[in-house]
CSV table of C-alpha atoms in Angstrom, one decimal:
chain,number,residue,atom,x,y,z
A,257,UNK,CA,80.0,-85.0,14.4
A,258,UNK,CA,82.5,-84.7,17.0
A,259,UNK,CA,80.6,-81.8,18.3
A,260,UNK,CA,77.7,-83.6,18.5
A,261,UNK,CA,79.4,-86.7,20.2
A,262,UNK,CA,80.9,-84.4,23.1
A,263,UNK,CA,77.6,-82.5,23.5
A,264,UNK,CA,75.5,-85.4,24.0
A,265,UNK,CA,78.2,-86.9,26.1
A,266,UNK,CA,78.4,-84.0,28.7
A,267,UNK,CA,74.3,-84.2,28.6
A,268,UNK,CA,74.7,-88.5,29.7
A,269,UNK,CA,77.0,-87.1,32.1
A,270,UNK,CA,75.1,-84.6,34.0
A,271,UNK,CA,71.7,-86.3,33.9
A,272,UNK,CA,73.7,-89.5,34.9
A,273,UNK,CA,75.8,-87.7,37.9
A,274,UNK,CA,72.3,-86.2,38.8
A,275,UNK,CA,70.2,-89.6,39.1
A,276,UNK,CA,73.0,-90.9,40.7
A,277,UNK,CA,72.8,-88.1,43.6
A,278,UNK,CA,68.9,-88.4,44.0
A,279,UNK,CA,69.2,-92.4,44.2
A,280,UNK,CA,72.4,-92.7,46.3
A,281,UNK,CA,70.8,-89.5,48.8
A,282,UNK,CA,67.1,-91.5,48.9
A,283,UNK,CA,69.0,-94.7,49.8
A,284,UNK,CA,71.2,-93.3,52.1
A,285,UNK,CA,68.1,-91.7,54.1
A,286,UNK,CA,66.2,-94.6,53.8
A,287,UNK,CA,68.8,-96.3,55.7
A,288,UNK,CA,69.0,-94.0,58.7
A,289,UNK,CA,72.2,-91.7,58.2
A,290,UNK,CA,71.4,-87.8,59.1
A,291,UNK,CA,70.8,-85.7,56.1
A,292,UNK,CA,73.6,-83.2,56.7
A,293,UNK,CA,76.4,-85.8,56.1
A,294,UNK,CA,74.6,-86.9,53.5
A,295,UNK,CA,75.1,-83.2,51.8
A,296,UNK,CA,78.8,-83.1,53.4
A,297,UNK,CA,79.6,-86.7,51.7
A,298,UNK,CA,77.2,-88.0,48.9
A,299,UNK,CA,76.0,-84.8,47.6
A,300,UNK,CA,79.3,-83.1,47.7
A,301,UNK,CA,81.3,-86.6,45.8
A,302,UNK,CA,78.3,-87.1,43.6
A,303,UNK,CA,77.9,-83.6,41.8
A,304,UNK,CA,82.0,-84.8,41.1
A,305,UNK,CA,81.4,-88.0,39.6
A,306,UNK,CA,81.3,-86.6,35.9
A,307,UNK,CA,85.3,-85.1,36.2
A,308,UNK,CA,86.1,-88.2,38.2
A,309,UNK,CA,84.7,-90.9,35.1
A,310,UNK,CA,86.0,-88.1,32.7
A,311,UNK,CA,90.0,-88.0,34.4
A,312,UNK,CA,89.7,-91.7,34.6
A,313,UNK,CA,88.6,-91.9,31.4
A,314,UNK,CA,90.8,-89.9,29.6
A,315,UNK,CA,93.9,-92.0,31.5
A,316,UNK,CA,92.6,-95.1,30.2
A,317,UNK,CA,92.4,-93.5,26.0
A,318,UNK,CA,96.0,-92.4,26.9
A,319,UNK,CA,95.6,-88.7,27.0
A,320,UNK,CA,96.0,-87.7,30.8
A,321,UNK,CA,96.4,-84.1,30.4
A,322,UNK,CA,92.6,-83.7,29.8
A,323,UNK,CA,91.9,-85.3,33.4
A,324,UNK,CA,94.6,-82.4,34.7
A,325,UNK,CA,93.4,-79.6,32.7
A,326,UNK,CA,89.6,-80.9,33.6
A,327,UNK,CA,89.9,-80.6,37.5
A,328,UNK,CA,92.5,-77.4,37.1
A,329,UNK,CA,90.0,-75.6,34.9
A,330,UNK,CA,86.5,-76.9,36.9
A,331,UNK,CA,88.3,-75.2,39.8
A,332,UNK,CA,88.8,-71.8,38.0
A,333,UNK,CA,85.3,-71.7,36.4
A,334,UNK,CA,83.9,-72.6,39.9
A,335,UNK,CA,85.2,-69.6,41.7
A,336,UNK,CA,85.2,-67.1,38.5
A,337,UNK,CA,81.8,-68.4,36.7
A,338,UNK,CA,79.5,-70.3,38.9
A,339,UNK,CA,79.9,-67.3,41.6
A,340,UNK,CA,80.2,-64.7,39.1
A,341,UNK,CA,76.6,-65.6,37.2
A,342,UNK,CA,74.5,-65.6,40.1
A,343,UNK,CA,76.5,-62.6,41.9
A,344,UNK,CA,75.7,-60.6,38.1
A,345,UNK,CA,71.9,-62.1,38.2
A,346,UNK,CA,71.3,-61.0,41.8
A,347,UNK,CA,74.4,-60.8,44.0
A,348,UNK,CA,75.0,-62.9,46.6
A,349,UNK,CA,74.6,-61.4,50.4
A,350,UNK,CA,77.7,-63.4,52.2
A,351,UNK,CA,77.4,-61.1,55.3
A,352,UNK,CA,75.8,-64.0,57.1
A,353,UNK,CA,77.9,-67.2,55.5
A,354,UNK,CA,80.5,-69.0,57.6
A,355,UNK,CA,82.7,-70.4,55.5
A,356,UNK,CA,85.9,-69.7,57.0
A,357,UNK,CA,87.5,-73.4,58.0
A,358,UNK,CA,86.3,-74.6,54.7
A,359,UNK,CA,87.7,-71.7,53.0
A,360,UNK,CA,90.9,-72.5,55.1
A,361,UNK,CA,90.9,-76.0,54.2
A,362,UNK,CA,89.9,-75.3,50.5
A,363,UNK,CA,93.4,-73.1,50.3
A,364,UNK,CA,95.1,-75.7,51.9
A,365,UNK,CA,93.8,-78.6,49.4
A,366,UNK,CA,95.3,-76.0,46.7
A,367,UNK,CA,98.5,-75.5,48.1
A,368,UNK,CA,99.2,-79.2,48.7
A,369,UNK,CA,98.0,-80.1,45.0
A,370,UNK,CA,100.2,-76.9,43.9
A,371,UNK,CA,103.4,-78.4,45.6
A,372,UNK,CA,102.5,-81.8,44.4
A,373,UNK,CA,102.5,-80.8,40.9
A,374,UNK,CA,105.6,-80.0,40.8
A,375,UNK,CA,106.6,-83.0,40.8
A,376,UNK,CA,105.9,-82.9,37.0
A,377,UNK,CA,103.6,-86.0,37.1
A,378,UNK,CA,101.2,-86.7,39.8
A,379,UNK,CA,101.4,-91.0,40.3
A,380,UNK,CA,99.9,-93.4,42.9
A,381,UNK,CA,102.2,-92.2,46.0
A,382,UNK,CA,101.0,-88.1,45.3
A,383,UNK,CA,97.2,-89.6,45.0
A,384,UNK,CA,97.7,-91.2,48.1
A,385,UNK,CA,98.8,-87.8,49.8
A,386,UNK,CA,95.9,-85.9,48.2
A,387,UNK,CA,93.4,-89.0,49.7
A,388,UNK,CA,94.6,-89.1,53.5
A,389,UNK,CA,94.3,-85.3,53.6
A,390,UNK,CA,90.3,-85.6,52.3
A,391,UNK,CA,90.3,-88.0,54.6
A,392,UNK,CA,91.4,-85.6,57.2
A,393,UNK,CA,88.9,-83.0,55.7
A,394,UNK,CA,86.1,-85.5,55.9
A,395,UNK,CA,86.6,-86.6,58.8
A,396,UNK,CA,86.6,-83.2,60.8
A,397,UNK,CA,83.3,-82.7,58.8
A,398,UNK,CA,82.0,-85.8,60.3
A,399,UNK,CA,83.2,-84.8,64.0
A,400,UNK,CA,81.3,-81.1,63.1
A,401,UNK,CA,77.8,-82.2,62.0
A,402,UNK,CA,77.8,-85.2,64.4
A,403,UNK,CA,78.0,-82.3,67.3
A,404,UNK,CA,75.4,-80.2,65.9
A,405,UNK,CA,73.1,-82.8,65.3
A,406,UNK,CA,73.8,-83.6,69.2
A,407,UNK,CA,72.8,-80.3,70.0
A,408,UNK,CA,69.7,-80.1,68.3
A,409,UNK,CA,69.0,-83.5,69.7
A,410,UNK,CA,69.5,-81.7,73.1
A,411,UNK,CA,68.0,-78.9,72.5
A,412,UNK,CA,70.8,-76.6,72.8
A,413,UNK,CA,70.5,-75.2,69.0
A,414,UNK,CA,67.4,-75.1,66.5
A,415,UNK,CA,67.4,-77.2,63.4
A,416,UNK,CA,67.5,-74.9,60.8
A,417,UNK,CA,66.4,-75.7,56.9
A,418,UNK,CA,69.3,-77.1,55.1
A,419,UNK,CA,69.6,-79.6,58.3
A,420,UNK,CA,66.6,-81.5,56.8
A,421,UNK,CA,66.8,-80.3,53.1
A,422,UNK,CA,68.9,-82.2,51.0
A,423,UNK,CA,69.4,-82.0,47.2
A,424,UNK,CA,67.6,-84.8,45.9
A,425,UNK,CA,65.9,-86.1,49.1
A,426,UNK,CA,62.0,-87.4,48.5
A,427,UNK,CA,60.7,-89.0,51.6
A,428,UNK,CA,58.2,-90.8,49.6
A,429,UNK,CA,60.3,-92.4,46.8
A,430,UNK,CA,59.7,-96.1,46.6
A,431,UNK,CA,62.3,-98.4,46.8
A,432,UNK,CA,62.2,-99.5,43.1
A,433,UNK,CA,62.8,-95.9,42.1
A,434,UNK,CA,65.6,-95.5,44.1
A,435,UNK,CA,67.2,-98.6,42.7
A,436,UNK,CA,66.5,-97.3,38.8
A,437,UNK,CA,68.1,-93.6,40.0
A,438,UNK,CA,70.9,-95.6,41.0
A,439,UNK,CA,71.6,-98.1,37.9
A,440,UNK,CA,70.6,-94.9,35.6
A,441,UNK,CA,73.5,-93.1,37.3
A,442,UNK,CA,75.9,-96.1,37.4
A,443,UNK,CA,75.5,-96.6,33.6
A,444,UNK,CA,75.2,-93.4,32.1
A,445,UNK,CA,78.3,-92.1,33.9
A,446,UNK,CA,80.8,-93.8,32.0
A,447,UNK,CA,79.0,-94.1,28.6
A,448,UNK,CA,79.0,-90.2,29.0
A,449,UNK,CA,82.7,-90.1,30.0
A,450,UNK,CA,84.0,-92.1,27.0
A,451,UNK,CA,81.9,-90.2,24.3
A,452,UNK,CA,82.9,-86.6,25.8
A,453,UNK,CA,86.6,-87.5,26.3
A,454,UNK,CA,86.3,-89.8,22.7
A,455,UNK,CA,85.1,-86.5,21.2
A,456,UNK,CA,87.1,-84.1,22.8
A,457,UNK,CA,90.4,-86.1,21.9
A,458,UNK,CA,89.2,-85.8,18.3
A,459,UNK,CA,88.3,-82.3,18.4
A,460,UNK,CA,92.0,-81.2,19.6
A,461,UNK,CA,93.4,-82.9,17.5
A,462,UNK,CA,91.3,-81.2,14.2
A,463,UNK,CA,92.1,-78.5,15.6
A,464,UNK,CA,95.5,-79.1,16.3
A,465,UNK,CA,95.4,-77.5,20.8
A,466,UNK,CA,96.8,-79.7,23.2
A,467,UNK,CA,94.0,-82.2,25.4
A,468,UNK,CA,94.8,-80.2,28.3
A,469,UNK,CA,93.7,-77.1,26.6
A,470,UNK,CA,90.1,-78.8,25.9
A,471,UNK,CA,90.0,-79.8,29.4
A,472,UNK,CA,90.9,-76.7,30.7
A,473,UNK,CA,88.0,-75.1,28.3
A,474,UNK,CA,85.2,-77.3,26.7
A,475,UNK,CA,85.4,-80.0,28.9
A,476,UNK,CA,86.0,-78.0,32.3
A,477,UNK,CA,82.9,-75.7,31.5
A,478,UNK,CA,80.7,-78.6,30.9
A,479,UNK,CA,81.8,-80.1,33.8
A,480,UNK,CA,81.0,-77.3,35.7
A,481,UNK,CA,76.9,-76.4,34.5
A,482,UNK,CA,75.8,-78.3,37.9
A,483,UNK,CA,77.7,-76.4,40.3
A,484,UNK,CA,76.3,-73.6,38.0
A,485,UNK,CA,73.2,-74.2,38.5
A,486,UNK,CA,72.8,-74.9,42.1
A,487,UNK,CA,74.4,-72.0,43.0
A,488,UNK,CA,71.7,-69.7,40.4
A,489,UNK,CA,68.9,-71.4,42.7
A,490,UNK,CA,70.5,-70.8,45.8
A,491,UNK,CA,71.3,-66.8,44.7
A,492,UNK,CA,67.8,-66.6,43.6
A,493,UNK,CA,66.4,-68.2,47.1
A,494,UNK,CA,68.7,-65.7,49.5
A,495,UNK,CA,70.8,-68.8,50.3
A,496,UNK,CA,74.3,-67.1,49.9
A,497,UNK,CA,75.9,-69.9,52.1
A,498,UNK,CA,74.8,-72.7,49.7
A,499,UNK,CA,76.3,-71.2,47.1
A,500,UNK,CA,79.8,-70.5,48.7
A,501,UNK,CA,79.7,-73.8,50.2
A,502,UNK,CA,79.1,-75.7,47.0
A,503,UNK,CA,81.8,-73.7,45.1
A,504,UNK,CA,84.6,-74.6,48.1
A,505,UNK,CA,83.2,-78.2,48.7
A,506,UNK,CA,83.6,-78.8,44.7
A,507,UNK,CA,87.0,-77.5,44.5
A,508,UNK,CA,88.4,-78.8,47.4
A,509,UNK,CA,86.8,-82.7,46.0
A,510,UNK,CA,88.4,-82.0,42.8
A,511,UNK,CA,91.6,-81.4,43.7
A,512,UNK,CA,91.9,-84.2,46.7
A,513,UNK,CA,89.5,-86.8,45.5
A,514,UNK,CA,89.2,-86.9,41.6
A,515,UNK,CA,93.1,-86.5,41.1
A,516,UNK,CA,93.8,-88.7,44.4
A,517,UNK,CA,91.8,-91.9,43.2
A,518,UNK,CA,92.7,-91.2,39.0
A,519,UNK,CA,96.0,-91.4,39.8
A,520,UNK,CA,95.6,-94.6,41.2
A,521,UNK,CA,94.5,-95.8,37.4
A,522,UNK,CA,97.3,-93.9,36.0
A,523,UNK,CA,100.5,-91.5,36.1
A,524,UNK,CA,99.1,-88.3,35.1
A,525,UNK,CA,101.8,-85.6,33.7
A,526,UNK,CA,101.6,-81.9,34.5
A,527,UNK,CA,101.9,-79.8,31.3
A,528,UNK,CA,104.4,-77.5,31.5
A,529,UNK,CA,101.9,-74.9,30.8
A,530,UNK,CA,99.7,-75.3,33.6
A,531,UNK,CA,102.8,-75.1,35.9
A,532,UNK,CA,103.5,-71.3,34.6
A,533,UNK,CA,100.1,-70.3,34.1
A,534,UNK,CA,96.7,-72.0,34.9
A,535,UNK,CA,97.7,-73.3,38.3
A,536,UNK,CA,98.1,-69.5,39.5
A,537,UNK,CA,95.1,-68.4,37.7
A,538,UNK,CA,93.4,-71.2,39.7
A,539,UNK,CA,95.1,-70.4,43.3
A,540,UNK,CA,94.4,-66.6,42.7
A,541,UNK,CA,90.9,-66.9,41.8
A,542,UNK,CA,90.6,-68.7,45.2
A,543,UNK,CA,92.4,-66.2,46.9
A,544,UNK,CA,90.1,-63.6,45.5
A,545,UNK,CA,87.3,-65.0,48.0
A,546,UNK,CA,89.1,-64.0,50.7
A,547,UNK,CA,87.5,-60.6,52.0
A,548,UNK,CA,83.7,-62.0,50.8
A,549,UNK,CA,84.8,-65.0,53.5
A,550,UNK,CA,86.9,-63.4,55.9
A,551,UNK,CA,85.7,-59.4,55.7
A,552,UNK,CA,81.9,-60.4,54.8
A,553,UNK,CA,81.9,-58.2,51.7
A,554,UNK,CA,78.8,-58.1,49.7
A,555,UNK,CA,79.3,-59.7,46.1
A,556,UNK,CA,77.1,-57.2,44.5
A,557,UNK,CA,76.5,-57.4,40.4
A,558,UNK,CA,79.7,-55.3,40.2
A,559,UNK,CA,81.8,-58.3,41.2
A,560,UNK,CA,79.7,-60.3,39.5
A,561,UNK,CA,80.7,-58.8,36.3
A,562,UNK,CA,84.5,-58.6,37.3
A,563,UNK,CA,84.7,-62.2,37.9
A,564,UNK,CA,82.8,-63.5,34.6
A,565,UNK,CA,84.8,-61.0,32.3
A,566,UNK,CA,88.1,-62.2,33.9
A,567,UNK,CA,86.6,-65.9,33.6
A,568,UNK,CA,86.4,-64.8,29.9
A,569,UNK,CA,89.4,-63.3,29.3
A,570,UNK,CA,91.0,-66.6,30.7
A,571,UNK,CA,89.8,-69.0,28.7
A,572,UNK,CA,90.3,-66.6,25.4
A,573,UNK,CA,94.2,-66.6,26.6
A,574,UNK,CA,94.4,-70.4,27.0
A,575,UNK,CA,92.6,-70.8,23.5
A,576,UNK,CA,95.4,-68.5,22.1
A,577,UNK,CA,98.1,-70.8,23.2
């Protein structure tokens, strides 16, 4: 039953965190702010909202190592899985991406959360770090788009596709609809956080793993079937930059926003384990990127296979203790 109760869970959670995104994009277009910092801001903290209700979740039932092992092992499956699927189903052409200060910034994000955790428990003040340097992030994103919308205002640069494509976005939605997306989000979130991490809990226990180890596995993979998905689409539509961009955008929310405002709930320990191991699986998958951002190489369905075997043989060494 337990199975049962986290799989229906993790479905609450997705379609919630979905309806959320397409009601909290619709509003915010209604209300006259430019569709690319909706996709920088909403889009980006929505697809999140699932691992944030989960690590806040699993704070308040008293078992904080799933929150950690959540965000740690989204992050790995990101880079290893949701890259690897769609580079295996029809590679992914990054000739033409520029993802470099993201990419940067993303490294950055991982290094500050690396030294933080350290620390052996990540509380309120290490939160607060991990917030003001979002803030930081999100605020150069702001400065960035505002000048590019500028200079297509001017004239100076076209408006290209994803300008005035946003995930969710439906000019003719009625107001009532947005509402409902909205309240459907806002409820189904955290009914679908408590049954998955309610479920989980009971599952590690049968089973007698660690929480962090389900939230570095079950949990972490479920987390991760949006980011999945969008980035199949955008492989399958030539949009190569979509893809990387979602991957770095998630990661870099994970580890600044969803472990910056959790910790704010509650103290949440670092498990020994993922200090010696998953942390560096985590910060060398993200290094891995590195000549596909910097070098332009092509992720062909080689790589594609290299990163979901190692994605693989990672979560069958975790599972083995």
């Amino acid at each position: 039953m337990d199975l049962i109760y986290a799989g229906l869970g993790l479905v609450i959670l997705l379609l919630a965190g979905d309806s959320l995104v397409r009601g909290a994009v619709n509003m915010s277009l209604r209300l006259g702010v430019p569709a690319l910092i909706v996709s920088l801001t909403i889009v980006a903290f929505g697809t999140s909202a699932p691992e944030l209700l989960i690590s806040i979740s699993a704070i308040h039932e008293g078992v904080a190592g799933l929150a950690m092992g959540n965000v740690v092992g989204s992050n790995t499956a990101n880079i290893l899985l949701v890259l690897g699927v769609p580079a295996l189903i029809s590679g992914l052409s990054t000739g033409d991406c520029d993802t470099r200060k993201s990419y940067i910034q993303m490294i950055g994000a991982s290094f500050l959360f690396l030294v933080l955790s350290f620390n052996g428990v990540i509380t309120w003040v290490q939160g607060l770090v991990l917030l003001a340097a979002l803030g930081l992030m999100l605020s150069s994103a702001f400065r960035v788009a505002l000048s590019h919308r500028r200079a297509v205002a001017a004239g100076v640069e076209e408006e290209t596709e994803q300008d005035t494509e946003v995930e969710g976005a439906d000019p003719d939605m009625p107001w009532w609809k947005v509402v409902l997306f909205l309240l459907l989000g806002l409820i189904g979130l955290p009914l679908g956080a408590d049954l998955l991490v309610d479920a989980s809990t009971n599952i590690a226990r049968h089973f007698g793993v660690s929480e962090t180890v389900i939230g570095l596995t079950l949990v972490a993979l479920g987390t991760s079937l949006p980011e999945l998905a969008t980035t199949v689409m955008a492989a399958l539509r030539n949009q190569a930059e979509v893809a990387m961009g979602n991957v770095i955008g998630s990661n870099m929310f994970n580890l600044l926003a969803i472990i910056g405002v959790a910790s704010l709930v509650g103290p949440i320990p670092v498990d020994p384990g993922i200090l010696q191991f998953d942390i560096w699986v985590m910060l060398g998958a993200s290094l891995l990127l590195l000549p596909f951002v910097f070098l332009k190489w092509h992720m062909g369905r080689g790589w594609g296979i290299a990163l979901s075997v190692l994605y693989v043989v990672y979560v069958l060494m975790v599972l083995k203790g």
